[in-house]
CSV table of C-alpha atoms in Angstrom, one decimal:
chain,number,residue,atom,x,y,z
A,542,MET,CA,-7.7,7.7,19.5
A,543,ALA,CA,-8.7,7.8,23.2
A,544,ASP,CA,-5.3,6.8,24.6
A,545,SER,CA,-2.1,4.9,23.6
A,546,ASN,CA,-3.7,1.6,24.5
A,547,GLU,CA,-6.8,2.1,22.5
A,548,MET,CA,-7.5,2.7,18.8
A,549,THR,CA,-10.8,3.7,17.1
A,550,ILE,CA,-11.4,3.0,13.5
A,551,ASN,CA,-14.1,5.1,11.6
A,552,LEU,CA,-16.0,3.4,8.8
A,553,VAL,CA,-18.9,4.2,6.5
A,554,VAL,CA,-21.0,1.6,4.7
A,555,LEU,CA,-22.4,2.5,1.2
A,556,GLY,CA,-24.3,0.5,-1.4
A,557,LYS,CA,-27.5,-0.2,-3.2
A,558,THR,CA,-30.8,-1.3,-1.6
A,559,GLN,CA,-30.9,-4.8,-0.1
A,560,THR,CA,-27.1,-5.4,-0.4
A,561,GLY,CA,-26.9,-5.9,3.3
A,562,LYS,CA,-25.3,-2.6,4.3
A,563,SER,CA,-27.0,-2.3,7.7
A,564,ALA,CA,-26.5,-6.0,8.4
A,565,ALA,CA,-22.8,-5.6,7.6
A,566,GLY,CA,-22.6,-2.7,9.9
A,567,ASN,CA,-24.2,-4.7,12.7
A,568,SER,CA,-21.7,-7.5,12.1
A,569,LEU,CA,-18.7,-5.1,12.4
A,570,LEU,CA,-20.1,-3.6,15.6
A,571,GLY,CA,-21.2,-7.0,17.1
A,572,SER,CA,-24.6,-5.4,17.7
A,573,SER,CA,-28.0,-4.7,16.2
A,574,ASP,CA,-27.8,-0.9,16.1
A,575,PHE,CA,-29.0,-0.6,12.6
A,576,GLU,CA,-32.4,-1.7,11.3
A,577,SER,CA,-32.1,-4.5,8.8
A,578,HIS,CA,-34.8,-6.7,7.2
A,579,LEU,CA,-36.1,-7.8,3.9
A,580,CYS,CA,-38.3,-5.1,2.3
A,581,PRO,CA,-39.5,-4.2,-1.2
A,582,SER,CA,-38.3,-0.6,-0.7
A,583,SER,CA,-35.2,1.0,0.8
A,584,VAL,CA,-35.2,0.3,4.6
A,585,THR,CA,-32.6,3.0,5.7
A,586,THR,CA,-33.8,6.5,5.2
A,587,CYS,CA,-31.2,8.5,7.2
A,588,CYS,CA,-27.6,8.2,8.4
A,589,SER,CA,-26.9,6.9,11.8
A,590,LEU,CA,-23.8,6.2,13.9
A,591,GLY,CA,-23.1,2.9,15.7
A,592,ARG,CA,-20.4,2.3,18.2
A,593,SER,CA,-18.8,-1.0,19.4
A,594,GLY,CA,-17.5,-1.6,22.9
A,595,ARG,CA,-13.8,-2.2,23.6
A,596,ILE,CA,-12.6,-5.2,21.6
A,597,LEU,CA,-9.5,-7.0,22.9
A,598,GLY,CA,-7.2,-9.5,21.4
A,599,LEU,CA,-6.9,-8.0,17.9
A,600,MET,CA,-3.9,-5.8,18.1
A,601,ARG,CA,-0.7,-5.0,20.0
A,602,ARG,CA,1.1,-1.7,20.1
A,603,ASN,CA,4.6,-1.2,21.6
A,604,GLY,CA,4.5,-4.8,22.9
A,605,CYS,CA,1.3,-4.3,24.8
A,606,GLU,CA,-2.3,-5.4,23.9
A,607,SER,CA,-4.4,-2.5,22.7
A,608,ALA,CA,-8.2,-2.3,22.7
A,609,LEU,CA,-10.1,-1.6,19.5
A,610,ARG,CA,-13.2,0.4,19.1
A,611,VAL,CA,-15.2,0.5,15.9
A,612,ARG,CA,-17.5,3.3,14.8
A,613,VAL,CA,-19.7,2.8,11.7
A,614,VAL,CA,-22.0,5.3,9.9
A,615,ASP,CA,-24.9,3.5,8.2
A,616,THR,CA,-26.3,5.3,5.1
A,617,PRO,CA,-29.4,5.2,2.9
A,618,SER,CA,-29.0,3.1,-0.2
A,619,TYR,CA,-27.8,4.8,-3.4
A,620,PRO,CA,-29.9,4.9,-5.6
A,621,HIS,CA,-32.8,5.1,-3.1
A,622,SER,CA,-36.5,4.2,-3.5
A,623,ALA,CA,-37.7,7.4,-1.9
A,624,LEU,CA,-34.8,9.9,-1.9
A,625,SER,CA,-33.0,11.6,-4.8
A,626,LYS,CA,-29.3,10.9,-5.4
A,627,GLU,CA,-28.6,14.5,-4.3
A,628,GLN,CA,-30.5,14.1,-1.1
A,629,VAL,CA,-28.5,10.9,-0.2
A,630,ARG,CA,-25.2,12.5,-1.2
A,631,ASP,CA,-25.8,15.6,0.9
A,632,MET,CA,-27.1,13.5,3.9
A,633,VAL,CA,-24.0,11.3,3.9
A,634,ARG,CA,-21.6,14.2,3.5
A,635,ALA,CA,-23.2,16.0,6.5
A,636,ALA,CA,-23.1,12.8,8.6
A,637,LEU,CA,-19.4,12.2,7.8
A,638,ALA,CA,-18.6,15.8,8.8
A,639,GLN,CA,-20.7,15.5,12.0
A,640,HIS,CA,-19.4,12.2,13.2
A,641,PHE,CA,-15.9,11.9,11.8
A,642,GLY,CA,-14.9,15.5,11.3
A,643,GLU,CA,-12.7,15.5,14.4
A,644,GLU,CA,-10.8,12.2,13.8
A,645,GLY,CA,-11.3,11.6,10.1
A,646,LEU,CA,-12.6,8.6,8.1
A,647,HIS,CA,-10.4,5.5,7.8
A,648,LEU,CA,-12.4,3.5,5.2
A,649,ALA,CA,-15.5,3.6,3.1
A,650,LEU,CA,-16.9,0.1,2.7
A,651,LEU,CA,-18.7,-0.4,-0.6
A,652,VAL,CA,-21.2,-3.2,0.0
A,653,LEU,CA,-22.0,-5.5,-2.9
A,654,ARG,CA,-23.8,-8.9,-3.0
A,655,ALA,CA,-21.6,-11.9,-3.8
A,656,ASP,CA,-24.6,-13.8,-5.0
A,657,LEU,CA,-25.5,-11.3,-7.8
A,658,PRO,CA,-23.4,-10.3,-10.8
A,659,LEU,CA,-22.1,-6.7,-10.8
A,660,CYS,CA,-23.1,-4.8,-13.9
A,661,PRO,CA,-21.4,-1.6,-15.1
A,662,ASP,CA,-24.4,0.7,-14.5
A,663,GLU,CA,-24.9,-0.6,-11.0
A,664,SER,CA,-21.2,-0.1,-10.1
A,665,ASN,CA,-21.0,3.3,-11.6
A,666,ASP,CA,-23.7,4.9,-9.4
A,667,THR,CA,-22.2,4.0,-6.0
A,668,VAL,CA,-18.6,4.4,-7.1
A,669,GLN,CA,-19.5,7.9,-8.4
A,670,LEU,CA,-21.0,8.7,-4.9
A,671,ILE,CA,-17.8,7.6,-3.2
A,672,GLN,CA,-15.7,9.7,-5.6
A,673,GLU,CA,-17.8,12.7,-4.9
A,674,LEU,CA,-17.6,12.2,-1.1
A,675,LEU,CA,-13.9,11.2,-0.8
A,676,GLY,CA,-12.2,13.1,-3.7
A,677,PRO,CA,-9.3,12.0,-5.9
A,678,THR,CA,-7.7,9.6,-3.4
A,679,TRP,CA,-10.9,7.6,-2.9
A,680,LYS,CA,-9.3,4.4,-4.1
A,681,ASP,CA,-6.9,4.4,-1.1
A,682,PHE,CA,-9.7,4.7,1.3
A,683,THR,CA,-12.3,2.3,-0.2
A,684,ALA,CA,-12.7,-1.4,0.4
A,685,VAL,CA,-15.4,-3.8,-0.9
A,686,LEU,CA,-17.6,-6.0,1.4
A,687,LEU,CA,-19.1,-8.9,-0.6
A,688,THR,CA,-22.1,-9.9,1.4
A,689,HIS,CA,-24.2,-13.1,1.1
A,690,ALA,CA,-21.0,-15.0,0.6
A,691,ASP,CA,-22.7,-18.0,2.3
A,692,LYS,CA,-25.0,-18.2,-0.8
A,693,ALA,CA,-22.0,-18.2,-3.1
A,694,GLU,CA,-20.4,-20.9,-1.0
A,695,GLU,CA,-23.6,-23.0,-1.1
A,696,ALA,CA,-23.4,-22.8,-4.9
A,697,GLY,CA,-20.0,-24.4,-4.7
A,698,TYR,CA,-17.7,-21.4,-5.0
A,699,THR,CA,-14.5,-20.8,-3.0
A,700,GLU,CA,-13.2,-17.2,-2.9
A,701,GLU,CA,-10.7,-18.2,-5.6
A,702,THR,CA,-13.1,-19.8,-8.0
A,703,TYR,CA,-15.6,-17.0,-7.3
A,704,LEU,CA,-13.1,-14.3,-8.4
A,705,HIS,CA,-12.1,-16.4,-11.4
A,706,SER,CA,-15.7,-16.4,-12.5
A,707,ALA,CA,-16.6,-12.8,-11.5
A,708,SER,CA,-17.7,-10.1,-14.0
A,709,SER,CA,-15.0,-7.9,-15.5
A,710,THR,CA,-16.8,-4.9,-13.8
A,711,LEU,CA,-16.2,-6.4,-10.4
A,712,LEU,CA,-12.6,-7.4,-11.2
A,713,SER,CA,-11.8,-4.0,-12.6
A,714,LEU,CA,-13.2,-2.4,-9.4
A,715,LEU,CA,-11.2,-4.7,-7.1
A,716,ASN,CA,-8.1,-4.0,-9.1
A,717,SER,CA,-8.5,-0.2,-8.9
A,718,ILE,CA,-8.7,-0.4,-5.0
A,719,LYS,CA,-5.7,-2.7,-4.8
A,720,HIS,CA,-7.8,-5.8,-4.0
A,721,LYS,CA,-9.1,-4.6,-0.7
A,722,TYR,CA,-12.1,-6.9,-0.4
A,723,ILE,CA,-13.7,-9.1,2.3
A,724,PHE,CA,-16.3,-11.8,1.9
A,725,LEU,CA,-19.1,-11.6,4.5
A,726,ASP,CA,-21.8,-14.2,5.3
A,727,ASN,CA,-25.3,-12.8,5.5
A,728,HIS,CA,-26.1,-14.3,8.9
A,729,SER,CA,-25.2,-13.4,12.4
A,730,ILE,CA,-21.4,-14.0,12.4
A,731,ILE,CA,-19.7,-15.5,15.5
A,732,LYS,CA,-17.0,-13.6,17.4
A,733,GLU,CA,-14.2,-15.4,15.6
A,734,GLU,CA,-15.5,-14.5,12.2
A,735,ARG,CA,-16.1,-10.9,13.2
A,736,ASN,CA,-12.5,-10.7,14.6
A,737,SER,CA,-11.2,-12.1,11.3
A,738,VAL,CA,-13.0,-9.4,9.3
A,739,LEU,CA,-11.8,-6.7,11.7
A,740,ARG,CA,-8.2,-7.9,11.4
A,741,LYS,CA,-8.5,-7.6,7.6
A,742,LEU,CA,-9.8,-4.0,7.9
A,743,LEU,CA,-7.0,-3.1,10.3
A,744,ASN,CA,-4.6,-4.5,7.8
A,745,PHE,CA,-6.0,-2.3,5.0
A,746,ILE,CA,-5.8,0.7,7.3
A,747,GLN,CA,-2.2,-0.1,8.4
A,748,LYS,CA,-1.1,-0.5,4.7
A,749,ASN,CA,-2.5,3.0,4.2
A,750,ASN,CA,-0.3,4.2,7.0
A,751,TYR,CA,-3.4,4.9,9.3
A,752,GLN,CA,-4.2,7.9,7.1
A,753,VAL,CA,-7.7,9.5,7.4
A,754,LEU,CA,-9.9,11.6,5.1
A,755,LEU,CA,-12.4,14.4,5.7
A,756,LYS,CA,-10.8,15.5,8.9
A,757,HIS,CA,-11.5,19.2,9.7
A,758,SER,CA,-8.3,21.2,9.7
A,759,LYS,CA,-7.9,23.3,12.8
A,760,GLU,CA,-7.3,26.9,12.2
């Protein structure tokens, strides 16, 4: 936190190839920091940090308006088309220590596609990565971003009917993380939509008492 009138939230996006991780990160930042495009192989090959500018109008503290800053670490997909699981895990762990070691991580965002069913094997890989990175309290610090929600909507689904029809694998995952999920369209979202998503993330963080993980202890 820079000062009493400003708050920074630290996020990391994790997921499989072509789930829209980098695009989701760009939506949260309101920028195009991360490379994102359709490709037959994994686009992201290293971790990178993106920062938003000061965002006003989302939160108040002690009766005064506070500015919000968002920092997002984009990560290679897991599994990856060119990197081993161990390489991705070690790369992400090093990036989290480098970028968030001083202030800690508020939320890991598991990015899944709303327009594709989630199967057990697919879920297990990335959830296992999150468990290895965050440790035994990972469920308190993990939320799901369901991207390509516009395609589910085009197919006639509302959030309620979508979840009613979702696979038991997805429902079990959402239940384990206390239903911290957000639907996200896969196009450039407008300011109001972005602010709505950020408010939901702030609510998740607030309900977790603004706790952080992976913060270096000072000797």
